[in-house]
């Protein structure tokens, strides 16, 4: 059994064949899917999609790139949306300090506002962090008391030192296709010190397809390859990797059939 803890099943790249993609992924051993929103609109779509599909759950939140548009009305709408039984996490939320992204202060404010929302709703968070690891870890450390329901560092791509700080916060590390890339040896080295009990798997599909499909449309059906690659990094049996990462995801997100 495998669990895709972070995917975007309502992405337009899947608009023609999502049912076939899900059926094929189930055949490949993927039991549960957590499909993620990145703004209010996509969060609504994620909940609708999850509500219409067995074993598909939703994560809702405002992504850092859209933080400039988030106001109290947005958060109130998110909170209302979170009352659906299918909503298992707040995310993806976080920081992204790339060119053209909203001001850092705005991003941090919206990130903290949603950490608080997750805490009040007793839900884990799914964190997106790009070129902002220092500020992201500082923000999380500052809000440590609100992380009691856990969360995942989605598509973790940091150093060993960052991994240690994430683990200290009680958060899990989410491993996706980037860990299979030829040029990701530093990431593999960082992952090698993470206990399997703290790892969950994801694809982030349709983005970030694993090697040898890099650049193509990603799918939850590629999860077995990510699990196999992780088993080599950790020097563990692939069956154990599949079992333990699935148990971790079920526990964190409270998944049940
Ligand atoms: Ni994503």
PDB file of C-alpha atoms and ligand atoms in Angstrom:
ATOM      1  CA  UNK A   1       0.000   0.000   0.000  1.00  0.00           C
ATOM      2  CA  UNK A   2       1.151   3.502  -0.852  1.00  0.00           C
ATOM      3  CA  UNK A   3      -0.256   6.933  -0.030  1.00  0.00           C
ATOM      4  CA  UNK A   4       0.204  10.034  -2.140  1.00  0.00           C
ATOM      5  CA  UNK A   5       0.139  12.692   0.587  1.00  0.00           C
ATOM      6  CA  UNK A   6       0.413  15.615  -1.816  1.00  0.00           C
ATOM      7  CA  UNK A   7      -0.952  15.794  -5.344  1.00  0.00           C
ATOM      8  CA  UNK A   8      -3.007  18.134  -7.510  1.00  0.00           C
ATOM      9  CA  UNK A   9      -5.650  15.900  -9.051  1.00  0.00           C
ATOM     10  CA  UNK A  10      -7.791  18.845 -10.190  1.00  0.00           C
ATOM     11  CA  UNK A  11      -4.967  20.350 -12.246  1.00  0.00           C
ATOM     12  CA  UNK A  12      -5.971  21.077 -15.836  1.00  0.00           C
ATOM     13  CA  UNK A  13      -3.301  18.649 -17.066  1.00  0.00           C
ATOM     14  CA  UNK A  14      -5.594  15.883 -15.780  1.00  0.00           C
ATOM     15  CA  UNK A  15      -8.852  17.269 -17.155  1.00  0.00           C
ATOM     16  CA  UNK A  16      -9.184  14.648 -19.897  1.00  0.00           C
ATOM     17  CA  UNK A  17      -8.285  11.468 -18.044  1.00  0.00           C
ATOM     18  CA  UNK A  18      -8.251  11.862 -14.265  1.00  0.00           C
ATOM     19  CA  UNK A  19     -10.513   8.841 -13.695  1.00  0.00           C
ATOM     20  CA  UNK A  20      -8.122   6.650 -15.692  1.00  0.00           C
ATOM     21  CA  UNK A  21      -5.122   8.134 -13.831  1.00  0.00           C
ATOM     22  CA  UNK A  22      -6.722   7.304 -10.477  1.00  0.00           C
ATOM     23  CA  UNK A  23      -7.725   3.792 -11.562  1.00  0.00           C
ATOM     24  CA  UNK A  24      -4.197   3.093 -12.823  1.00  0.00           C
ATOM     25  CA  UNK A  25      -2.679   4.536  -9.633  1.00  0.00           C
ATOM     26  CA  UNK A  26      -4.907   2.275  -7.515  1.00  0.00           C
ATOM     27  CA  UNK A  27      -3.679  -0.681  -9.613  1.00  0.00           C
ATOM     28  CA  UNK A  28      -0.121   0.405  -8.812  1.00  0.00           C
ATOM     29  CA  UNK A  29      -0.908   0.152  -5.096  1.00  0.00           C
ATOM     30  CA  UNK A  30      -1.862   3.726  -4.203  1.00  0.00           C
ATOM     31  CA  UNK A  31      -4.662   3.508  -1.669  1.00  0.00           C
ATOM     32  CA  UNK A  32      -5.182   7.080  -0.439  1.00  0.00           C
ATOM     33  CA  UNK A  33      -4.663  10.436  -2.159  1.00  0.00           C
ATOM     34  CA  UNK A  34      -4.498  13.883  -0.566  1.00  0.00           C
ATOM     35  CA  UNK A  35      -5.232  16.410  -3.297  1.00  0.00           C
ATOM     36  CA  UNK A  36      -4.104  19.923  -2.509  1.00  0.00           C
ATOM     37  CA  UNK A  37      -5.423  23.411  -3.136  1.00  0.00           C
ATOM     38  CA  UNK A  38      -3.197  26.494  -3.467  1.00  0.00           C
ATOM     39  CA  UNK A  39      -5.793  29.296  -3.333  1.00  0.00           C
ATOM     40  CA  UNK A  40      -9.457  29.548  -2.398  1.00  0.00           C
ATOM     41  CA  UNK A  41     -10.753  28.462  -5.789  1.00  0.00           C
ATOM     42  CA  UNK A  42      -8.511  25.397  -6.104  1.00  0.00           C
ATOM     43  CA  UNK A  43      -9.237  24.521  -2.461  1.00  0.00           C
ATOM     44  CA  UNK A  44     -12.976  24.468  -3.216  1.00  0.00           C
ATOM     45  CA  UNK A  45     -12.252  22.261  -6.242  1.00  0.00           C
ATOM     46  CA  UNK A  46     -10.089  19.925  -4.140  1.00  0.00           C
ATOM     47  CA  UNK A  47     -12.901  19.439  -1.618  1.00  0.00           C
ATOM     48  CA  UNK A  48     -15.469  18.851  -4.380  1.00  0.00           C
ATOM     49  CA  UNK A  49     -13.188  16.315  -6.039  1.00  0.00           C
ATOM     50  CA  UNK A  50     -12.440  14.516  -2.770  1.00  0.00           C
ATOM     51  CA  UNK A  51     -16.151  14.425  -1.924  1.00  0.00           C
ATOM     52  CA  UNK A  52     -16.849  12.676  -5.226  1.00  0.00           C
ATOM     53  CA  UNK A  53     -14.104  10.035  -4.895  1.00  0.00           C
ATOM     54  CA  UNK A  54     -13.501   7.244  -2.403  1.00  0.00           C
ATOM     55  CA  UNK A  55     -10.201   7.395  -0.546  1.00  0.00           C
ATOM     56  CA  UNK A  56      -9.401  10.866  -1.895  1.00  0.00           C
ATOM     57  CA  UNK A  57      -8.975  13.617   0.708  1.00  0.00           C
ATOM     58  CA  UNK A  58      -8.311  17.343   0.465  1.00  0.00           C
ATOM     59  CA  UNK A  59      -5.809  19.802   1.823  1.00  0.00           C
ATOM     60  CA  UNK A  60      -6.857  23.459   1.611  1.00  0.00           C
ATOM     61  CA  UNK A  61      -4.913  26.684   1.896  1.00  0.00           C
ATOM     62  CA  UNK A  62      -3.369  29.756   0.338  1.00  0.00           C
ATOM     63  CA  UNK A  63       0.001  29.237  -1.318  1.00  0.00           C
ATOM     64  CA  UNK A  64       2.674  31.913  -0.703  1.00  0.00           C
ATOM     65  CA  UNK A  65       2.516  33.217  -4.278  1.00  0.00           C
ATOM     66  CA  UNK A  66      -1.151  34.084  -3.731  1.00  0.00           C
ATOM     67  CA  UNK A  67      -0.734  35.498  -0.238  1.00  0.00           C
ATOM     68  CA  UNK A  68      -1.182  39.041  -1.569  1.00  0.00           C
ATOM     69  CA  UNK A  69      -4.842  38.248  -2.265  1.00  0.00           C
ATOM     70  CA  UNK A  70      -5.655  36.677   1.105  1.00  0.00           C
ATOM     71  CA  UNK A  71      -7.722  38.706   3.572  1.00  0.00           C
ATOM     72  CA  UNK A  72      -9.908  37.884   6.575  1.00  0.00           C
ATOM     73  CA  UNK A  73     -12.789  36.991   4.258  1.00  0.00           C
ATOM     74  CA  UNK A  74     -10.575  34.414   2.534  1.00  0.00           C
ATOM     75  CA  UNK A  75      -9.621  32.848   5.868  1.00  0.00           C
ATOM     76  CA  UNK A  76     -13.262  32.755   6.965  1.00  0.00           C
ATOM     77  CA  UNK A  77     -14.151  30.957   3.717  1.00  0.00           C
ATOM     78  CA  UNK A  78     -11.289  28.506   4.218  1.00  0.00           C
ATOM     79  CA  UNK A  79     -12.470  27.818   7.742  1.00  0.00           C
ATOM     80  CA  UNK A  80     -15.979  27.122   6.510  1.00  0.00           C
ATOM     81  CA  UNK A  81     -14.618  24.832   3.788  1.00  0.00           C
ATOM     82  CA  UNK A  82     -12.599  22.948   6.412  1.00  0.00           C
ATOM     83  CA  UNK A  83     -15.821  21.733   8.021  1.00  0.00           C
ATOM     84  CA  UNK A  84     -16.045  19.109   5.239  1.00  0.00           C
ATOM     85  CA  UNK A  85     -15.131  15.651   6.532  1.00  0.00           C
ATOM     86  CA  UNK A  86     -12.843  15.264   3.530  1.00  0.00           C
ATOM     87  CA  UNK A  87     -10.514  18.092   4.581  1.00  0.00           C
ATOM     88  CA  UNK A  88      -7.551  16.513   6.376  1.00  0.00           C
ATOM     89  CA  UNK A  89      -4.977  19.335   6.382  1.00  0.00           C
ATOM     90  CA  UNK A  90      -4.291  23.036   5.868  1.00  0.00           C
ATOM     91  CA  UNK A  91      -1.918  23.491   2.933  1.00  0.00           C
ATOM     92  CA  UNK A  92      -0.104  24.033   0.909  1.00  0.00           C
ATOM     93  CA  UNK A  93       1.021  27.033   2.900  1.00  0.00           C
ATOM     94  CA  UNK A  94       4.480  28.474   3.418  1.00  0.00           C
ATOM     95  CA  UNK A  95       7.079  30.775   1.946  1.00  0.00           C
ATOM     96  CA  UNK A  96       8.603  31.231  -1.477  1.00  0.00           C
ATOM     97  CA  UNK A  97      11.220  33.935  -1.874  1.00  0.00           C
ATOM     98  CA  UNK A  98      11.625  33.823  -5.650  1.00  0.00           C
ATOM     99  CA  UNK A  99      11.583  36.786  -8.041  1.00  0.00           C
ATOM    100  CA  UNK A 100       8.171  38.336  -8.415  1.00  0.00           C
ATOM    101  CA  UNK A 101       6.734  36.661  -5.290  1.00  0.00           C
ATOM    102  CA  UNK A 102       4.788  38.826  -2.795  1.00  0.00           C
ATOM    103  CA  UNK A 103       6.715  40.732  -0.110  1.00  0.00           C
ATOM    104  CA  UNK A 104       8.297  38.550   2.549  1.00  0.00           C
ATOM    105  CA  UNK A 105       6.372  40.257   5.362  1.00  0.00           C
ATOM    106  CA  UNK A 106       3.067  39.590   3.584  1.00  0.00           C
ATOM    107  CA  UNK A 107       3.942  35.945   3.006  1.00  0.00           C
ATOM    108  CA  UNK A 108       5.000  35.410   6.607  1.00  0.00           C
ATOM    109  CA  UNK A 109       1.802  37.023   7.896  1.00  0.00           C
ATOM    110  CA  UNK A 110      -0.403  34.804   5.712  1.00  0.00           C
ATOM    111  CA  UNK A 111       1.648  31.723   6.624  1.00  0.00           C
ATOM    112  CA  UNK A 112       1.302  32.443  10.357  1.00  0.00           C
ATOM    113  CA  UNK A 113      -2.402  33.186   9.973  1.00  0.00           C
ATOM    114  CA  UNK A 114      -2.913  29.724   8.451  1.00  0.00           C
ATOM    115  CA  UNK A 115      -0.721  27.964  11.022  1.00  0.00           C
ATOM    116  CA  UNK A 116      -3.084  29.490  13.567  1.00  0.00           C
ATOM    117  CA  UNK A 117      -6.125  28.358  11.563  1.00  0.00           C
ATOM    118  CA  UNK A 118      -4.830  24.772  11.433  1.00  0.00           C
ATOM    119  CA  UNK A 119      -4.160  24.830  15.166  1.00  0.00           C
ATOM    120  CA  UNK A 120      -7.681  26.024  15.963  1.00  0.00           C
ATOM    121  CA  UNK A 121      -9.147  23.402  13.604  1.00  0.00           C
ATOM    122  CA  UNK A 122      -6.872  20.714  15.109  1.00  0.00           C
ATOM    123  CA  UNK A 123      -5.436  19.841  11.697  1.00  0.00           C
ATOM    124  CA  UNK A 124      -1.904  19.185  10.432  1.00  0.00           C
ATOM    125  CA  UNK A 125      -0.261  21.580   7.978  1.00  0.00           C
ATOM    126  CA  UNK A 126       1.370  20.924   4.600  1.00  0.00           C
ATOM    127  CA  UNK A 127       4.291  23.293   4.137  1.00  0.00           C
ATOM    128  CA  UNK A 128       5.610  24.616   0.843  1.00  0.00           C
ATOM    129  CA  UNK A 129       9.071  26.137   1.119  1.00  0.00           C
ATOM    130  CA  UNK A 130      11.090  27.357  -1.843  1.00  0.00           C
ATOM    131  CA  UNK A 131      14.270  29.390  -1.559  1.00  0.00           C
ATOM    132  CA  UNK A 132      13.109  30.392   1.912  1.00  0.00           C
ATOM    133  CA  UNK A 133      14.235  27.564   4.215  1.00  0.00           C
ATOM    134  CA  UNK A 134      15.776  29.855   6.854  1.00  0.00           C
ATOM    135  CA  UNK A 135      12.710  32.083   7.188  1.00  0.00           C
ATOM    136  CA  UNK A 136      10.374  29.097   6.939  1.00  0.00           C
ATOM    137  CA  UNK A 137      12.080  27.248   9.800  1.00  0.00           C
ATOM    138  CA  UNK A 138      12.234  30.454  11.882  1.00  0.00           C
ATOM    139  CA  UNK A 139       8.506  31.041  11.370  1.00  0.00           C
ATOM    140  CA  UNK A 140       7.718  27.455  12.317  1.00  0.00           C
ATOM    141  CA  UNK A 141       9.991  27.581  15.369  1.00  0.00           C
ATOM    142  CA  UNK A 142       8.352  30.821  16.488  1.00  0.00           C
ATOM    143  CA  UNK A 143       4.949  29.107  16.224  1.00  0.00           C
ATOM    144  CA  UNK A 144       6.069  25.752  17.640  1.00  0.00           C
ATOM    145  CA  UNK A 145       3.258  25.667  20.218  1.00  0.00           C
ATOM    146  CA  UNK A 146       0.733  25.614  17.374  1.00  0.00           C
ATOM    147  CA  UNK A 147       2.299  22.621  15.627  1.00  0.00           C
ATOM    148  CA  UNK A 148       0.875  20.019  18.007  1.00  0.00           C
ATOM    149  CA  UNK A 149      -1.225  18.449  15.219  1.00  0.00           C
ATOM    150  CA  UNK A 150       1.891  17.946  13.127  1.00  0.00           C
ATOM    151  CA  UNK A 151       2.451  18.452   9.463  1.00  0.00           C
ATOM    152  CA  UNK A 152       4.717  17.686   6.563  1.00  0.00           C
ATOM    153  CA  UNK A 153       7.513  19.560   4.896  1.00  0.00           C
ATOM    154  CA  UNK A 154       6.143  18.964   1.409  1.00  0.00           C
ATOM    155  CA  UNK A 155       8.728  18.050  -1.238  1.00  0.00           C
ATOM    156  CA  UNK A 156      11.532  18.528   1.273  1.00  0.00           C
ATOM    157  CA  UNK A 157      14.690  19.639  -0.499  1.00  0.00           C
ATOM    158  CA  UNK A 158      16.863  21.028   2.283  1.00  0.00           C
ATOM    159  CA  UNK A 159      20.135  20.135   3.951  1.00  0.00           C
ATOM    160  CA  UNK A 160      20.839  17.695   6.790  1.00  0.00           C
ATOM    161  CA  UNK A 161      20.783  20.618   9.237  1.00  0.00           C
ATOM    162  CA  UNK A 162      17.373  21.724   7.976  1.00  0.00           C
ATOM    163  CA  UNK A 163      16.056  18.163   8.210  1.00  0.00           C
ATOM    164  CA  UNK A 164      17.147  18.018  11.847  1.00  0.00           C
ATOM    165  CA  UNK A 165      15.315  21.278  12.612  1.00  0.00           C
ATOM    166  CA  UNK A 166      12.152  20.005  10.876  1.00  0.00           C
ATOM    167  CA  UNK A 167      12.264  16.799  12.917  1.00  0.00           C
ATOM    168  CA  UNK A 168      12.804  18.763  16.138  1.00  0.00           C
ATOM    169  CA  UNK A 169       9.577  20.648  15.405  1.00  0.00           C
ATOM    170  CA  UNK A 170       7.728  17.330  15.349  1.00  0.00           C
ATOM    171  CA  UNK A 171       7.012  17.660  11.637  1.00  0.00           C
ATOM    172  CA  UNK A 172       7.358  14.910   9.047  1.00  0.00           C
ATOM    173  CA  UNK A 173       9.468  15.032   5.933  1.00  0.00           C
ATOM    174  CA  UNK A 174       7.646  14.408   2.672  1.00  0.00           C
ATOM    175  CA  UNK A 175       9.661  12.728  -0.060  1.00  0.00           C
ATOM    176  CA  UNK A 176       8.784  13.113  -3.725  1.00  0.00           C
ATOM    177  CA  UNK A 177      10.251  12.834  -7.198  1.00  0.00           C
ATOM    178  CA  UNK A 178      13.073  15.334  -6.657  1.00  0.00           C
ATOM    179  CA  UNK A 179      14.829  12.711  -4.475  1.00  0.00           C
ATOM    180  CA  UNK A 180      15.271  10.576  -7.606  1.00  0.00           C
ATOM    181  CA  UNK A 181      16.893  13.286  -9.737  1.00  0.00           C
ATOM    182  CA  UNK A 182      20.461  12.603 -10.826  1.00  0.00           C
ATOM    183  CA  UNK A 183      21.672  15.938  -9.408  1.00  0.00           C
ATOM    184  CA  UNK A 184      19.997  15.469  -6.012  1.00  0.00           C
ATOM    185  CA  UNK A 185      22.824  13.734  -4.156  1.00  0.00           C
ATOM    186  CA  UNK A 186      22.826  16.384  -1.382  1.00  0.00           C
ATOM    187  CA  UNK A 187      19.131  15.773  -0.798  1.00  0.00           C
ATOM    188  CA  UNK A 188      19.664  12.009  -0.687  1.00  0.00           C
ATOM    189  CA  UNK A 189      22.411  12.542   1.878  1.00  0.00           C
ATOM    190  CA  UNK A 190      20.059  14.666   4.018  1.00  0.00           C
ATOM    191  CA  UNK A 191      17.273  12.076   3.750  1.00  0.00           C
ATOM    192  CA  UNK A 192      19.619   9.281   4.781  1.00  0.00           C
ATOM    193  CA  UNK A 193      19.591  10.546   8.382  1.00  0.00           C
ATOM    194  CA  UNK A 194      15.784  10.838   8.665  1.00  0.00           C
ATOM    195  CA  UNK A 195      14.066   8.007  10.574  1.00  0.00           C
ATOM    196  CA  UNK A 196      11.561   6.145   8.393  1.00  0.00           C
ATOM    197  CA  UNK A 197       8.945   6.755  11.107  1.00  0.00           C
ATOM    198  CA  UNK A 198       9.063  10.471  10.176  1.00  0.00           C
ATOM    199  CA  UNK A 199       8.725  10.170   6.398  1.00  0.00           C
ATOM    200  CA  UNK A 200       5.677  10.299   4.123  1.00  0.00           C
ATOM    201  CA  UNK A 201       5.597   9.982   0.343  1.00  0.00           C
ATOM    202  CA  UNK A 202       4.107  12.266  -2.297  1.00  0.00           C
ATOM    203  CA  UNK A 203       4.248  12.986  -6.008  1.00  0.00           C
ATOM    204  CA  UNK A 204       3.136  16.664  -6.245  1.00  0.00           C
ATOM    205  CA  UNK A 205       1.708  15.535  -9.592  1.00  0.00           C
ATOM    206  CA  UNK A 206       1.302  16.751 -12.291  1.00  0.00           C
ATOM    207  CA  UNK A 207       4.605  18.465 -11.386  1.00  0.00           C
ATOM    208  CA  UNK A 208       8.033  17.053 -10.500  1.00  0.00           C
ATOM    209  CA  UNK A 209       7.849  13.626 -12.124  1.00  0.00           C
ATOM    210  CA  UNK A 210      10.551  11.273 -10.810  1.00  0.00           C
ATOM    211  CA  UNK A 211      13.489   9.993 -12.841  1.00  0.00           C
ATOM    212  CA  UNK A 212      13.291   8.621 -15.592  1.00  0.00           C
ATOM    213  CA  UNK A 213      10.073  10.550 -16.305  1.00  0.00           C
ATOM    214  CA  UNK A 214      11.471  13.956 -15.323  1.00  0.00           C
ATOM    215  CA  UNK A 215       9.825  16.735 -17.327  1.00  0.00           C
ATOM    216  CA  UNK A 216       6.793  14.591 -18.214  1.00  0.00           C
ATOM    217  CA  UNK A 217       3.379  14.772 -16.574  1.00  0.00           C
ATOM    218  CA  UNK A 218       3.650  13.233 -13.123  1.00  0.00           C
ATOM    219  CA  UNK A 219       1.083  10.798 -11.709  1.00  0.00           C
ATOM    220  CA  UNK A 220       0.410   9.074  -8.375  1.00  0.00           C
ATOM    221  CA  UNK A 221       1.166   5.875 -10.328  1.00  0.00           C
ATOM    222  CA  UNK A 222       4.874   6.847 -10.133  1.00  0.00           C
ATOM    223  CA  UNK A 223       4.851   6.516  -6.341  1.00  0.00           C
ATOM    224  CA  UNK A 224       6.331   2.951  -6.355  1.00  0.00           C
ATOM    225  CA  UNK A 225       9.487   4.314  -8.036  1.00  0.00           C
ATOM    226  CA  UNK A 226       9.821   7.026  -5.376  1.00  0.00           C
ATOM    227  CA  UNK A 227       9.403   4.398  -2.625  1.00  0.00           C
ATOM    228  CA  UNK A 228      11.993   2.138  -4.227  1.00  0.00           C
ATOM    229  CA  UNK A 229      14.484   4.977  -4.526  1.00  0.00           C
ATOM    230  CA  UNK A 230      13.918   5.893  -0.867  1.00  0.00           C
ATOM    231  CA  UNK A 231      14.481   2.277   0.162  1.00  0.00           C
ATOM    232  CA  UNK A 232      17.938   2.483  -1.432  1.00  0.00           C
ATOM    233  CA  UNK A 233      18.704   5.813   0.289  1.00  0.00           C
ATOM    234  CA  UNK A 234      17.752   4.380   3.691  1.00  0.00           C
ATOM    235  CA  UNK A 235      19.134   0.882   3.064  1.00  0.00           C
ATOM    236  CA  UNK A 236      15.769  -0.655   3.900  1.00  0.00           C
ATOM    237  CA  UNK A 237      13.400  -3.102   2.322  1.00  0.00           C
ATOM    238  CA  UNK A 238      10.966  -1.431  -0.101  1.00  0.00           C
ATOM    239  CA  UNK A 239       8.048  -3.303   1.546  1.00  0.00           C
ATOM    240  CA  UNK A 240       8.999  -1.769   4.886  1.00  0.00           C
ATOM    241  CA  UNK A 241       9.243   1.710   3.330  1.00  0.00           C
ATOM    242  CA  UNK A 242       5.766   1.340   1.817  1.00  0.00           C
ATOM    243  CA  UNK A 243       4.265   0.013   5.050  1.00  0.00           C
ATOM    244  CA  UNK A 244       5.787   2.514   7.460  1.00  0.00           C
ATOM    245  CA  UNK A 245       5.295   5.626   5.289  1.00  0.00           C
ATOM    246  CA  UNK A 246       1.647   4.607   4.801  1.00  0.00           C
ATOM    247  CA  UNK A 247       1.155   4.145   8.553  1.00  0.00           C
ATOM    248  CA  UNK A 248       2.727   7.566   9.120  1.00  0.00           C
ATOM    249  CA  UNK A 249       0.370   9.237   6.615  1.00  0.00           C
ATOM    250  CA  UNK A 250      -2.726   7.471   7.967  1.00  0.00           C
ATOM    251  CA  UNK A 251      -1.877   8.588  11.482  1.00  0.00           C
ATOM    252  CA  UNK A 252      -0.992  12.179  10.574  1.00  0.00           C
ATOM    253  CA  UNK A 253      -4.012  12.868   8.362  1.00  0.00           C
ATOM    254  CA  UNK A 254      -6.471  10.516  10.094  1.00  0.00           C
ATOM    255  CA  UNK A 255      -7.214   8.721   6.823  1.00  0.00           C
ATOM    256  CA  UNK A 256      -9.840   6.004   6.740  1.00  0.00           C
ATOM    257  CA  UNK A 257     -11.877   4.291   4.064  1.00  0.00           C
TER     258      UNK A 257
HETATM  259 NI1  LIG B   1       2.040  21.069  -4.657  1.00  0.00          NI
END
